């Protein structure tokens, strides 16, 4: 879902196997389609470059950093060539003070480039070369009013920087991390290791490990106060376990809508989408049919929610949750 600044509702963006990008209305009407040379890596971010409440679509492919306007037109100068490879990470968009003075951080093999909202290099950013490619996209985390940029490298090294790209937190030992990126949770930098432990790093570099008994392939998602995990067929929401049928599950997704939290997970094998409240109770009418992860937004006209999910290799479904 992408916010539509004209209707105050949402539109649908998707890309097909031929790298064509489509924009649909929330009722499935096609607005436009645009041929791209490569697959979009990660999600599309929305930005307000001109600070006039008109939103643009920012994303990267392996070798391009692109921003399109509402009509699918390129926004100059954002058709920028970058040197990507098979390890290229999604575009990272930082808005440190929520004032739309964006910083765009891009990985180029073992190099990092930071651009401002005019597409110019940020000269004051010092950390421009890494010893290893990134394992996950750079992440901006704010703890107690201080800004940090987290880099996770493929050799398990973790760099926690300040805005200027200087080391802000010294970590004395490497962590054999799982396939879960670092997020902010309870004022710590939080992830897990490959032994099923919750791993938290404080702003002084101290590492705290808490045994959780998660399986090797467990997946985590979190907000600053909510931790959700799935290990084998056990979905745990804020410490509340929910037993699901055995399956091949996506990473849980947390949606914060109208002061409520909703947690979704999809069983790819059974093609079922599950949705729960923050207390672990299933939402009525679920599971529903779907083959991948979902996106959910509030409907602008009433108290319902709109959910979109891929239905087949060439289709999608919009559900309304009343």
XYZ file of C-alpha atoms in Angstrom, residues 271 289-291 309-317:
13
model
C -1.426 -20.668 1.495
C -6.280 -17.442 1.395
C -2.954 -15.896 0.359
C 0.463 -17.081 -0.750
C -2.076 -10.211 -0.459
C -0.706 -12.000 -3.496
C -3.213 -14.642 -4.555
C -1.492 -16.426 -7.436
C 1.561 -15.952 -9.593
C -0.290 -13.258 -11.555
C -2.912 -11.893 -9.171
C -3.694 -10.206 -5.862
C -6.714 -9.928 -3.580
